[in-house]
PDB file of C-alpha atoms in Angstrom:
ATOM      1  CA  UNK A  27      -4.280 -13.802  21.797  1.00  0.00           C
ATOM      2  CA  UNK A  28      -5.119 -10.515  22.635  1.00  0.00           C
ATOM      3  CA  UNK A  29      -6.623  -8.613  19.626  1.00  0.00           C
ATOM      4  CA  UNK A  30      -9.417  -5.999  19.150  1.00  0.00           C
ATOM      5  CA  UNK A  31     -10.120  -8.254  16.114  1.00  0.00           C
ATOM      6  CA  UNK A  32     -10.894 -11.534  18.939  1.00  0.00           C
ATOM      7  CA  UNK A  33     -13.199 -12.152  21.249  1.00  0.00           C
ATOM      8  CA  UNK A  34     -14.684 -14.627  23.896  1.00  0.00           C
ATOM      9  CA  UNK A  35     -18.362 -15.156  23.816  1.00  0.00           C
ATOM     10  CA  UNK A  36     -19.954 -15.297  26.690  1.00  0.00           C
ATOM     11  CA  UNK A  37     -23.295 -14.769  28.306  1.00  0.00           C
ATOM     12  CA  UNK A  38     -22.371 -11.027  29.386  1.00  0.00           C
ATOM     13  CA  UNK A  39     -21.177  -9.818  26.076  1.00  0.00           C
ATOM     14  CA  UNK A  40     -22.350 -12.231  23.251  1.00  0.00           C
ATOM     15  CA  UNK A  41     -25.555  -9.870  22.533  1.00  0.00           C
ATOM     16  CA  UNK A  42     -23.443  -7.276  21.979  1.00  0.00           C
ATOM     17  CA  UNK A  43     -20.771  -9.016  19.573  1.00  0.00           C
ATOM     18  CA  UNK A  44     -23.610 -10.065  17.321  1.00  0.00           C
ATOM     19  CA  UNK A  45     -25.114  -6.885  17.628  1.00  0.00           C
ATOM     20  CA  UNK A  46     -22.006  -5.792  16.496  1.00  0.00           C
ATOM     21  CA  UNK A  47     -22.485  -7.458  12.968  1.00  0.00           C
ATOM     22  CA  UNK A  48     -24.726  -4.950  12.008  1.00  0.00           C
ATOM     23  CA  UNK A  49     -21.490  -3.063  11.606  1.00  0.00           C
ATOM     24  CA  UNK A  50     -19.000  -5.714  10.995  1.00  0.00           C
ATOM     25  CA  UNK A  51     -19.415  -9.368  10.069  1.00  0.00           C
ATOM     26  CA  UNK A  52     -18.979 -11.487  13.181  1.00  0.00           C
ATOM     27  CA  UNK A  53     -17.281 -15.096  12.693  1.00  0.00           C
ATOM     28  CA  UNK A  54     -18.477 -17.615  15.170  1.00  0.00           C
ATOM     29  CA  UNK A  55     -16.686 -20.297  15.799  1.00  0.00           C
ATOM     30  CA  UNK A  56     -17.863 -23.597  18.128  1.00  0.00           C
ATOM     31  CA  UNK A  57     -15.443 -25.522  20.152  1.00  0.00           C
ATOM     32  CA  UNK A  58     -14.608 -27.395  22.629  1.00  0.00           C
ATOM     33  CA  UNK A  59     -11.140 -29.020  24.483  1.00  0.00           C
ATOM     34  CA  UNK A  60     -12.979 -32.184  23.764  1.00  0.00           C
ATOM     35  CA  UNK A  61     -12.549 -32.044  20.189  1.00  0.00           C
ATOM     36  CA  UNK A  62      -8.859 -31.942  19.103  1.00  0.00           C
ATOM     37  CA  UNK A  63     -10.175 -30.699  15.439  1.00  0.00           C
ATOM     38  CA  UNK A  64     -12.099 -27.696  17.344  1.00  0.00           C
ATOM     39  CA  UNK A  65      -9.599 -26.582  19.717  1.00  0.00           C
ATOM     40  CA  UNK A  66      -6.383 -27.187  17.171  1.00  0.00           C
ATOM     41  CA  UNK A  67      -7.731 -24.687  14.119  1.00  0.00           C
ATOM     42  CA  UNK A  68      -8.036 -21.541  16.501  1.00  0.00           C
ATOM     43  CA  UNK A  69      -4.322 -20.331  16.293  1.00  0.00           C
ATOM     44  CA  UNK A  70      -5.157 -20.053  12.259  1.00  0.00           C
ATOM     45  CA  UNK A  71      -8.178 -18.636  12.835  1.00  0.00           C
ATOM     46  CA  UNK A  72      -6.604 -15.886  14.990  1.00  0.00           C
ATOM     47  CA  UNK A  73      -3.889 -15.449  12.471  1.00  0.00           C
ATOM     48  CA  UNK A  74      -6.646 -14.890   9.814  1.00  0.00           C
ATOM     49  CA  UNK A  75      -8.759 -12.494  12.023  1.00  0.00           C
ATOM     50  CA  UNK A  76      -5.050 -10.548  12.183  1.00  0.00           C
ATOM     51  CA  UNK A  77      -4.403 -10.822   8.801  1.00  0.00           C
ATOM     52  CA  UNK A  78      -8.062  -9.355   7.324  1.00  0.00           C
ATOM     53  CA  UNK A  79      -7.262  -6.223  10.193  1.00  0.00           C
ATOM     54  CA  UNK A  80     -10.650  -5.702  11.495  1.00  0.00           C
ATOM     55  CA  UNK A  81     -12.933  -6.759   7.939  1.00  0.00           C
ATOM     56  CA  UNK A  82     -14.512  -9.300  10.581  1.00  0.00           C
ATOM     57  CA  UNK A  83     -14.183 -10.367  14.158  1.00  0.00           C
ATOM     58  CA  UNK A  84     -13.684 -13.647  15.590  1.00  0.00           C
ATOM     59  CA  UNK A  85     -16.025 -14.903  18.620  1.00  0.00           C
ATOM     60  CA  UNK A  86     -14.458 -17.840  19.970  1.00  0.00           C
ATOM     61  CA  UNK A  87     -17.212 -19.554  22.023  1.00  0.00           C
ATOM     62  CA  UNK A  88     -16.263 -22.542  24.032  1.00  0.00           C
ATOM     63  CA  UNK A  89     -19.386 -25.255  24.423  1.00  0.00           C
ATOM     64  CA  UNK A  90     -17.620 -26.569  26.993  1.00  0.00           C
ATOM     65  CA  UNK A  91     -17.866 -23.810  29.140  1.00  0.00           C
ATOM     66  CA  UNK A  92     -20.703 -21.570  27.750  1.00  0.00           C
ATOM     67  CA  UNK A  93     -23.232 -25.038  27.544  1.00  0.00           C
ATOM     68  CA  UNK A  94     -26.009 -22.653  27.497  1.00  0.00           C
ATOM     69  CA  UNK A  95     -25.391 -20.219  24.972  1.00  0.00           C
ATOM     70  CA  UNK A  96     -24.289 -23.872  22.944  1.00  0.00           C
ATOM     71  CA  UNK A  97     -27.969 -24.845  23.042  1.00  0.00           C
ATOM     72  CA  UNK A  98     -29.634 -21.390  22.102  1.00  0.00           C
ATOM     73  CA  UNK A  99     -27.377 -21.707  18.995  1.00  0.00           C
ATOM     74  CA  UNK A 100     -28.549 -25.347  17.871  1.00  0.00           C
ATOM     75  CA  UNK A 101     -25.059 -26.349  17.607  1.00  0.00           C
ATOM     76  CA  UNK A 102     -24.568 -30.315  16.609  1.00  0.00           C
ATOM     77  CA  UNK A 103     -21.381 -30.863  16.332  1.00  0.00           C
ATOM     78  CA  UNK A 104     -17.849 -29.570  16.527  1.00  0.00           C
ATOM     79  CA  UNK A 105     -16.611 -27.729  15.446  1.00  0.00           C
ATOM     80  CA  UNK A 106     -19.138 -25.317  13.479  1.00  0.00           C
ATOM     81  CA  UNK A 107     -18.298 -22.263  12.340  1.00  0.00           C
ATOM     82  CA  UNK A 108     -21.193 -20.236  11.675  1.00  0.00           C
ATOM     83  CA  UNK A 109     -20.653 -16.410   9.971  1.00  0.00           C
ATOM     84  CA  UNK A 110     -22.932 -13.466  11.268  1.00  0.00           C
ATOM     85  CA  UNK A 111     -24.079 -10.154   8.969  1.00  0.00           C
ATOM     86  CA  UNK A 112     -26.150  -7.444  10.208  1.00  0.00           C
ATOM     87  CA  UNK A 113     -27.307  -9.637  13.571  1.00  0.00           C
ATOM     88  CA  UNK A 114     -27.998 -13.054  10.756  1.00  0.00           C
ATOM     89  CA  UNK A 115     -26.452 -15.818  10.266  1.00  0.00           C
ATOM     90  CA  UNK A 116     -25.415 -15.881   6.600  1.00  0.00           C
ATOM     91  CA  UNK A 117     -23.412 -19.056   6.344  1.00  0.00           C
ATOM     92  CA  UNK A 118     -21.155 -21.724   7.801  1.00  0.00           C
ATOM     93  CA  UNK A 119     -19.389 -24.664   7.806  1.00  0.00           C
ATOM     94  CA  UNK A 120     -19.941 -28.592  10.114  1.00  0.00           C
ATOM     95  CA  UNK A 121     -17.101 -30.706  11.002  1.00  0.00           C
ATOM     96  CA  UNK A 122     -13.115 -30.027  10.687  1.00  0.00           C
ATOM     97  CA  UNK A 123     -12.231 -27.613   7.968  1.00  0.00           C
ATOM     98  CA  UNK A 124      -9.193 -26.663   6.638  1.00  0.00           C
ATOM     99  CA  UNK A 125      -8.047 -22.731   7.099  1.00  0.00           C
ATOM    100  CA  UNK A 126      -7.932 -22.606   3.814  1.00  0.00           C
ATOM    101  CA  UNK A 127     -11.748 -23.838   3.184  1.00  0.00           C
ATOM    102  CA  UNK A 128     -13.211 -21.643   6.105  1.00  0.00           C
ATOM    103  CA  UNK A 129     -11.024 -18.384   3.843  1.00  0.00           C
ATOM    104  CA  UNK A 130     -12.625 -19.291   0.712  1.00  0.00           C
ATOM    105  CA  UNK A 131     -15.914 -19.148   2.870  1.00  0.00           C
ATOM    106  CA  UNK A 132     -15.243 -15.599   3.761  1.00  0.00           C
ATOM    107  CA  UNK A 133     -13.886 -14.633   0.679  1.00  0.00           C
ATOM    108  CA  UNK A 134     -17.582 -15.034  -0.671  1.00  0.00           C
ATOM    109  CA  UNK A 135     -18.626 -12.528   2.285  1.00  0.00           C
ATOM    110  CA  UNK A 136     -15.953  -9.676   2.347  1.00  0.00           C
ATOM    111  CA  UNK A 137     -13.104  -7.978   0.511  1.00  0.00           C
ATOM    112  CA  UNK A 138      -9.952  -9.571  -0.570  1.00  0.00           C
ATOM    113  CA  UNK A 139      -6.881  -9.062   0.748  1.00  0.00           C
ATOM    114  CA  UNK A 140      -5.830  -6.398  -2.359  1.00  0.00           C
ATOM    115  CA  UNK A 141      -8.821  -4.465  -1.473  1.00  0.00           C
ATOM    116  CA  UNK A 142      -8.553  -4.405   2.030  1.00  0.00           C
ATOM    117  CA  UNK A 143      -4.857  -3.427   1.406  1.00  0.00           C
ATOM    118  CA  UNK A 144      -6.223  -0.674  -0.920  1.00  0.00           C
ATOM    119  CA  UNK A 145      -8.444   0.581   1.613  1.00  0.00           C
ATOM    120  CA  UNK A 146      -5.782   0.847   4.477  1.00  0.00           C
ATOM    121  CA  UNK A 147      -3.695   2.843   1.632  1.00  0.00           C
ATOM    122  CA  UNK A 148      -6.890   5.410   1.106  1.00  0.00           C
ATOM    123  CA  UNK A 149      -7.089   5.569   5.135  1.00  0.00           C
ATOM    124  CA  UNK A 150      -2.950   6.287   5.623  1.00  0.00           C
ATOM    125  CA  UNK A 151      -3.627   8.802   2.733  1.00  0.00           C
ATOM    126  CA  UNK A 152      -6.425  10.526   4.469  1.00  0.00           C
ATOM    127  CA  UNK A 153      -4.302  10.879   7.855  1.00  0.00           C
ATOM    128  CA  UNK A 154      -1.673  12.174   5.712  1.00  0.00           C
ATOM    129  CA  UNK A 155       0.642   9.109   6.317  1.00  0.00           C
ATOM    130  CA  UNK A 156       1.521   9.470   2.542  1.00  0.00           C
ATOM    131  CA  UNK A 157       4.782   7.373   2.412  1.00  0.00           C
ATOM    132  CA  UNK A 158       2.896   4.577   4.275  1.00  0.00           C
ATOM    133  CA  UNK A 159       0.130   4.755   1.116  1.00  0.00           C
ATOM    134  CA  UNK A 160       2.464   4.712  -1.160  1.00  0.00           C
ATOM    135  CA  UNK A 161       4.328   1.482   0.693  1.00  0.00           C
ATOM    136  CA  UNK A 162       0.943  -0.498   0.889  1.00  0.00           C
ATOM    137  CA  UNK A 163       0.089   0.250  -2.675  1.00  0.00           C
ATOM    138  CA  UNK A 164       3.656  -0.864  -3.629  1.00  0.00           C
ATOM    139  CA  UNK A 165       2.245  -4.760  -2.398  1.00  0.00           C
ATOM    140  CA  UNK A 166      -0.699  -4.635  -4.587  1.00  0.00           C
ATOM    141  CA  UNK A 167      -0.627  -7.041  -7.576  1.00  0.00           C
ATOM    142  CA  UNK A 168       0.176  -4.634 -11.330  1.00  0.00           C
ATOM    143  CA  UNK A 169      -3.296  -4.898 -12.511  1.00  0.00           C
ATOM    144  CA  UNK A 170      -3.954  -2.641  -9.494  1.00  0.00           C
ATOM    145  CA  UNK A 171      -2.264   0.305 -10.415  1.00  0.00           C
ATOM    146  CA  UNK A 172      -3.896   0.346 -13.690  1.00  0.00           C
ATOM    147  CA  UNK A 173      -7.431   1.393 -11.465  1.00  0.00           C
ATOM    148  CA  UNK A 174      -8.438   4.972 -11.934  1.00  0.00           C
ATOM    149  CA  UNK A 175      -8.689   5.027  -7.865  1.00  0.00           C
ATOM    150  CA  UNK A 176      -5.190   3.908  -7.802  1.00  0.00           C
ATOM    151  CA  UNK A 177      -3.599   5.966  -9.764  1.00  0.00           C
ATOM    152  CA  UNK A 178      -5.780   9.402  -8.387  1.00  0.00           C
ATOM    153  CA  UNK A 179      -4.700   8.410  -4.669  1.00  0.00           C
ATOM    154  CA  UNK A 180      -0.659   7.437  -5.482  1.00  0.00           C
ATOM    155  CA  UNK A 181      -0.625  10.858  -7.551  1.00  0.00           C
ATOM    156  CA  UNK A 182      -1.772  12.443  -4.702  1.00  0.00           C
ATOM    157  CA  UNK A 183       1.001  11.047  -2.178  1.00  0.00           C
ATOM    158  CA  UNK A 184       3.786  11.611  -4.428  1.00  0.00           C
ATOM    159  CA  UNK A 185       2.868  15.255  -5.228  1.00  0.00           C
ATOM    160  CA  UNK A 186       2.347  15.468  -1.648  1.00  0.00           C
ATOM    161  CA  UNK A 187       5.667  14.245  -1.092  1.00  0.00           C
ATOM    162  CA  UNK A 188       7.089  16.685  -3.594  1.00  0.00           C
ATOM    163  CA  UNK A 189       7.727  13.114  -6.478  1.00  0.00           C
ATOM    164  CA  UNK A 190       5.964  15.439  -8.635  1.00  0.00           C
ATOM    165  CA  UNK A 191       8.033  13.215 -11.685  1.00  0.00           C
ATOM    166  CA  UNK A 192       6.017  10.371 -10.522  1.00  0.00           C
ATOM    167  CA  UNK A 193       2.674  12.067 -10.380  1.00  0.00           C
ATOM    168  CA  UNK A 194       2.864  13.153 -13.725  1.00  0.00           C
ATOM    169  CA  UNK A 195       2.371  10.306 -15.213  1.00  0.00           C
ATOM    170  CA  UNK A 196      -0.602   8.930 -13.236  1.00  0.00           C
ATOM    171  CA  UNK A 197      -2.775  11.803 -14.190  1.00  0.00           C
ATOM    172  CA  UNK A 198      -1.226  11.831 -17.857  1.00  0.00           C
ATOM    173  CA  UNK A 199      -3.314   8.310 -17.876  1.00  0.00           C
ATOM    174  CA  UNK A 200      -5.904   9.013 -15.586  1.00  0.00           C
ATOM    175  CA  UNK A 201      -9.461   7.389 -16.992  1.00  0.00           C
ATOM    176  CA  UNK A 202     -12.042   9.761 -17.963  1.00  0.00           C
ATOM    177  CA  UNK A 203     -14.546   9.061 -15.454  1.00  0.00           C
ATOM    178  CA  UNK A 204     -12.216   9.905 -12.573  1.00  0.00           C
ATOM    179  CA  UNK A 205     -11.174  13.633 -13.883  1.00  0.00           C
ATOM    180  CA  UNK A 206     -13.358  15.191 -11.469  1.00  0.00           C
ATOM    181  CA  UNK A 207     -12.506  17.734  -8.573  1.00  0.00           C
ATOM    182  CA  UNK A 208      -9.659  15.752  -6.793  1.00  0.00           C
ATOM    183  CA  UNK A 209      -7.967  15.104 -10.443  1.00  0.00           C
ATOM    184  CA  UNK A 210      -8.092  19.093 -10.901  1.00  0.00           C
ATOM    185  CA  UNK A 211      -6.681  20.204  -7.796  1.00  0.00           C
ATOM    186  CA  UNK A 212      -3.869  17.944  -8.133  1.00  0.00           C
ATOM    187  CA  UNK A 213      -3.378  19.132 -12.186  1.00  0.00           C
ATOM    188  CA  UNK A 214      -3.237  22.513 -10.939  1.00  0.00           C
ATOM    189  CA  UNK A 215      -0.733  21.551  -8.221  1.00  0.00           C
ATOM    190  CA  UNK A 216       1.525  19.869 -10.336  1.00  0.00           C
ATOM    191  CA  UNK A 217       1.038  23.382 -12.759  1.00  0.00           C
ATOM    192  CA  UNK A 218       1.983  25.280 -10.030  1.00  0.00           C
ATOM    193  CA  UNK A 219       5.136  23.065  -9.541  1.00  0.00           C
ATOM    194  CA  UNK A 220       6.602  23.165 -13.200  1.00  0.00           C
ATOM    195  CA  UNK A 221       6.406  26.656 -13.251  1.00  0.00           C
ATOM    196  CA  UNK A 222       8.641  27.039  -9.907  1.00  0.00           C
ATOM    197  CA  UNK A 223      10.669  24.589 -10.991  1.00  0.00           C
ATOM    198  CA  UNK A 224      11.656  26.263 -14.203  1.00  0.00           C
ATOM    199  CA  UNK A 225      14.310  28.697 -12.654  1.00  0.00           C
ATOM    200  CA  UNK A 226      16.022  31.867 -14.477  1.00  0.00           C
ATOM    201  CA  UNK A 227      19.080  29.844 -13.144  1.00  0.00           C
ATOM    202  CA  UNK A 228      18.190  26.050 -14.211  1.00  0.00           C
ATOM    203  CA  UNK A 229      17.336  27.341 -17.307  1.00  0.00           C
ATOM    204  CA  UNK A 230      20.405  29.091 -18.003  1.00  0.00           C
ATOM    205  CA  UNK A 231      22.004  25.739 -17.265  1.00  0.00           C
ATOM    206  CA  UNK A 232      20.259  23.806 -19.433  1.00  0.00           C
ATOM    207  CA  UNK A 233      20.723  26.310 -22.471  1.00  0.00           C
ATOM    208  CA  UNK A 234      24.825  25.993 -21.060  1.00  0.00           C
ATOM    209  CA  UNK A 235      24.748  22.842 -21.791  1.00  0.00           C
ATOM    210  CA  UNK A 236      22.560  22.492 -25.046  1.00  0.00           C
ATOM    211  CA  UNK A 237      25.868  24.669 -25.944  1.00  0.00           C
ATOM    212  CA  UNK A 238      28.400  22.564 -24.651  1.00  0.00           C
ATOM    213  CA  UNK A 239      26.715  19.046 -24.496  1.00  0.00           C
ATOM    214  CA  UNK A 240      29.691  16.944 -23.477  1.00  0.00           C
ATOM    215  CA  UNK A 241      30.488  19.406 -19.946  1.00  0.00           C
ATOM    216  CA  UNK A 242      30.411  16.641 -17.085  1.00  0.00           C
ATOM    217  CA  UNK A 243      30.427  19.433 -14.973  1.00  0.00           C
ATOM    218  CA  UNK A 244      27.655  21.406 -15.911  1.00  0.00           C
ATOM    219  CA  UNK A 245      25.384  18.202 -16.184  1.00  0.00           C
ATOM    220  CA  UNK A 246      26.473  17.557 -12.663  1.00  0.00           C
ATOM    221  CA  UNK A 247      25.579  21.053 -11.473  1.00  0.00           C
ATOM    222  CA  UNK A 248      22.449  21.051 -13.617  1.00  0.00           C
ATOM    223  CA  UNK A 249      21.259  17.325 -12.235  1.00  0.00           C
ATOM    224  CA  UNK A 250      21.631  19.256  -9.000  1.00  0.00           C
ATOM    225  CA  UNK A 251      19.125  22.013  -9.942  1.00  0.00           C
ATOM    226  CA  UNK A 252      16.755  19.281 -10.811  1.00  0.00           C
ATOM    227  CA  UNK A 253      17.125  17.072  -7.739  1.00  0.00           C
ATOM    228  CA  UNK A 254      16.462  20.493  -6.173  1.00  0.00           C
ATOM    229  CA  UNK A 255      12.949  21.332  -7.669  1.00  0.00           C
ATOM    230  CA  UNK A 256      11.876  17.340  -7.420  1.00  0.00           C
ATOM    231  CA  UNK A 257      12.827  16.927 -11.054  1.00  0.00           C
ATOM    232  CA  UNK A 258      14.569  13.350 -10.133  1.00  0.00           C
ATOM    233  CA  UNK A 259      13.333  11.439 -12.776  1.00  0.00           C
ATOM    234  CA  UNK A 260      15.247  14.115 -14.988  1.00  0.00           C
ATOM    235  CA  UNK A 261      18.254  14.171 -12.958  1.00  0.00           C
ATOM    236  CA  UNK A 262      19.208  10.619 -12.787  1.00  0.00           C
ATOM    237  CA  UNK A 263      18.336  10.255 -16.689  1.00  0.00           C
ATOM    238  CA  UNK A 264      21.196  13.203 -16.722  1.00  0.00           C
ATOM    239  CA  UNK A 265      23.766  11.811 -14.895  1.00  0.00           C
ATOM    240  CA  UNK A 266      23.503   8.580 -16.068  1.00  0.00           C
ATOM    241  CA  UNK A 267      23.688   9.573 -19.322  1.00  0.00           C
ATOM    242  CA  UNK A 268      27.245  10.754 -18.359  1.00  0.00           C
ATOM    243  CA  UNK A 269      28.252   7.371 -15.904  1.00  0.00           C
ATOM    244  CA  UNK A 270      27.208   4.990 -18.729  1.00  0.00           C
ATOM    245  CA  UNK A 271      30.269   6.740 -20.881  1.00  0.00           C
ATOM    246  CA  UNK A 272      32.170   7.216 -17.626  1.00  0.00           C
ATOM    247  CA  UNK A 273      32.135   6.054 -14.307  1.00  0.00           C
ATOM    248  CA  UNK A 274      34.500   8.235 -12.718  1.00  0.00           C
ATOM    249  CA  UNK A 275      33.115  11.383 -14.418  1.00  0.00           C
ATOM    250  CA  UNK A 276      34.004  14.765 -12.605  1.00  0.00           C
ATOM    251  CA  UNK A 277      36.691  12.888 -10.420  1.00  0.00           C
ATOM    252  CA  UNK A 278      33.938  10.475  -9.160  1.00  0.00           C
ATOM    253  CA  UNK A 279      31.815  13.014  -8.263  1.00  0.00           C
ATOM    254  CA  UNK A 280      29.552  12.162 -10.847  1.00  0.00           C
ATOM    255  CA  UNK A 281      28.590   9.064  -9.453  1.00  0.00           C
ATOM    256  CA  UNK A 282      28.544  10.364  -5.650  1.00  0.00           C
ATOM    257  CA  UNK A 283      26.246  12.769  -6.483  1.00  0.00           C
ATOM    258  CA  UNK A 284      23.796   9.614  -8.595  1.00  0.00           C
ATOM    259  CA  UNK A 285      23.917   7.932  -5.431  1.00  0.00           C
ATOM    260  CA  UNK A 286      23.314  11.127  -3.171  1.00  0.00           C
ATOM    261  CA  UNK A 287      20.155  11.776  -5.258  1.00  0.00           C
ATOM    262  CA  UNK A 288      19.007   8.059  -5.023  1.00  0.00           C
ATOM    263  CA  UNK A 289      19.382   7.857  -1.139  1.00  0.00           C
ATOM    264  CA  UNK A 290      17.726  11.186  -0.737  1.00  0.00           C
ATOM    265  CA  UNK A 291      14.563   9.281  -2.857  1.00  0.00           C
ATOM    266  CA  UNK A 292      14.515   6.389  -0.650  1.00  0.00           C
ATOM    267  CA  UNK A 293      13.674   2.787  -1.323  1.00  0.00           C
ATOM    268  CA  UNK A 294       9.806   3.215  -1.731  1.00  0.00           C
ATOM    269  CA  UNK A 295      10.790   5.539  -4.685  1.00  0.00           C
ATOM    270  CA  UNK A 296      10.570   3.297  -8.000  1.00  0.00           C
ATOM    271  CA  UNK A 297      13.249   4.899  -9.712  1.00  0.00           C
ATOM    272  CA  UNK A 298      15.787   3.943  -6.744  1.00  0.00           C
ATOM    273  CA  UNK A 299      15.764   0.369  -7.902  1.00  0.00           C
ATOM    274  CA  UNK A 300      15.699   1.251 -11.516  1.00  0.00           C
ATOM    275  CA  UNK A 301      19.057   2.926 -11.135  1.00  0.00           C
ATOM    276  CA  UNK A 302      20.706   1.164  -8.466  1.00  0.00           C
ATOM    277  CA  UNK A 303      20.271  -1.780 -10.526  1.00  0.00           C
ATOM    278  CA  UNK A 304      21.751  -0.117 -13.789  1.00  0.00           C
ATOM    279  CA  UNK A 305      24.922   1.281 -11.689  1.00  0.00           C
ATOM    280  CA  UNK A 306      25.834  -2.335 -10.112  1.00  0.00           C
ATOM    281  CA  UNK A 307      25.554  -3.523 -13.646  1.00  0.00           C
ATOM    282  CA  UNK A 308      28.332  -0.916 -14.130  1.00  0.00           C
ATOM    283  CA  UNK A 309      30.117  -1.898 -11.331  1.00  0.00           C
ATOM    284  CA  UNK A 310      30.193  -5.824 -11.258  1.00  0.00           C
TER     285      UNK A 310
END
């Protein structure tokens, strides 16, 4: 399997890979054709090397063929598995193991998988892959996005992706401790927003309606002028308020412009679901 995660030990390059622990941890593992249990766990090994993305590399070394390098380890039997931090050897297992026991193993040594996924979400948000953040933190189990480092980077990839509804909220909650700098600039961003968003025009259509409250069309036009300004939240509240009573409100084109404004959110978007799932209820 060809992986920047895998690699075969060898006499040219197995200074370097432990070497490399220093950095990240290196998992050794001992084998040899000879031993069926050896030789038949390195497929799950790989997969687990490709599923922890780079949290540790795996250095296959085969006895077999590297005898010497065998011997300057001490290895006894096969197949060992032996796990390397900062150039030591920190811990490791004798005889066949279950994937599942040589996982728990590592799971003593590095991150889980929710913080390893919460660490490629910071990255994407860093390299401004914002929708990609907001797709890995959408995987993380709900006692997640309760964190204070949660919430500060998902506010920051919706406002950056103009779901300033969905930001609010976040930093409505955020913890104390993490109202620093980053919290501030994206308060005064979301400041900045509100007052663009509140139109001479949108508000004339909102005092319209306060006027004539039961005006499908003006709630159409004004769930428009929110969609418009990233007020979605707002706008699909508004025209469901209307679709609930009447399905084919304004000809139907209450409910075309409800789905309009949910395709234009896409599926990451949490309210997409939310409504989607109200409307069908509606419709079947």
């Amino acid at each position: 399997m060809q992986s920047p995660y895998i690699v075969e030990l060898n006499e040219q390059n197995f200074q370097q890979t432990l070497e490399g622990s220093m950095q990240t941890p290196v998992l050794v593992h001992f084998w040899a054709s000879m031993s069926q249990e050896s030789s038949e766990i390195i497929p799950a090994l790989q997969g687990l090397a490709q599923q922890y993305k780079g949290a540790f590399t795996l250095a296959l070394l085969n006895c077999e063929q590297q005898q010497g390098l065998a011997a300057q380890f001490g290895v006894q039997t096969l197949p060992t598995i032996a796990l390397f931090v900062n150039g030591q050897a920190v811990d490791g297992m004798g005889g066949p193991q279950t994937i599942e026991a040589v996982a728990a193993m590592l799971g003593k040594h590095l991150p889980s998988q929710d913080e390893l996924v919460l660490k490629q979400a910071i990255d994407l948000c860093q390299q401004g892959e914002y929708q990609q953040a907001i797709a890995a933190i959408a995987t993380l189990p709900e006692e997640y996005l309760d964190k204070g480092e949660v919430k500060l980077i998902l506010a920051q990839c919706y406002i950056e992706t103009q779901q300033f509804d969905l930001a609010e909220p976040l930093l409505a909650t955020m913890p104390l401790q993490f109202q620093q700098q980053d919290y501030k600039n994206l308060v005064a961003k979301l400041e900045l927003h509100k007052q663009a968003a509140d139109s001479p025009e949108l508000k004339a259509l909102e005092e319209a309606l306060a006027k004539d409250s039961s005006n499908a069309q003006l709630a159409m036009e004004l769930a428009l002028q929110y969609h418009q300004v990233n007020r979605n939240d707002e706008a699909l509240e508004l025209a469901w308020s209307f679709l609930v009573k009447d399905l084919n409100a304004c000809d139907g084109d209450m409910k075309k412009t409800f789905m309009d404004i949910l395709s234009a959110l896409g599926q990451t978007n949490p309210f997409t679901g939310k409504y989607r799932r109200q409307l069908y209820s509606l419709l079947y």
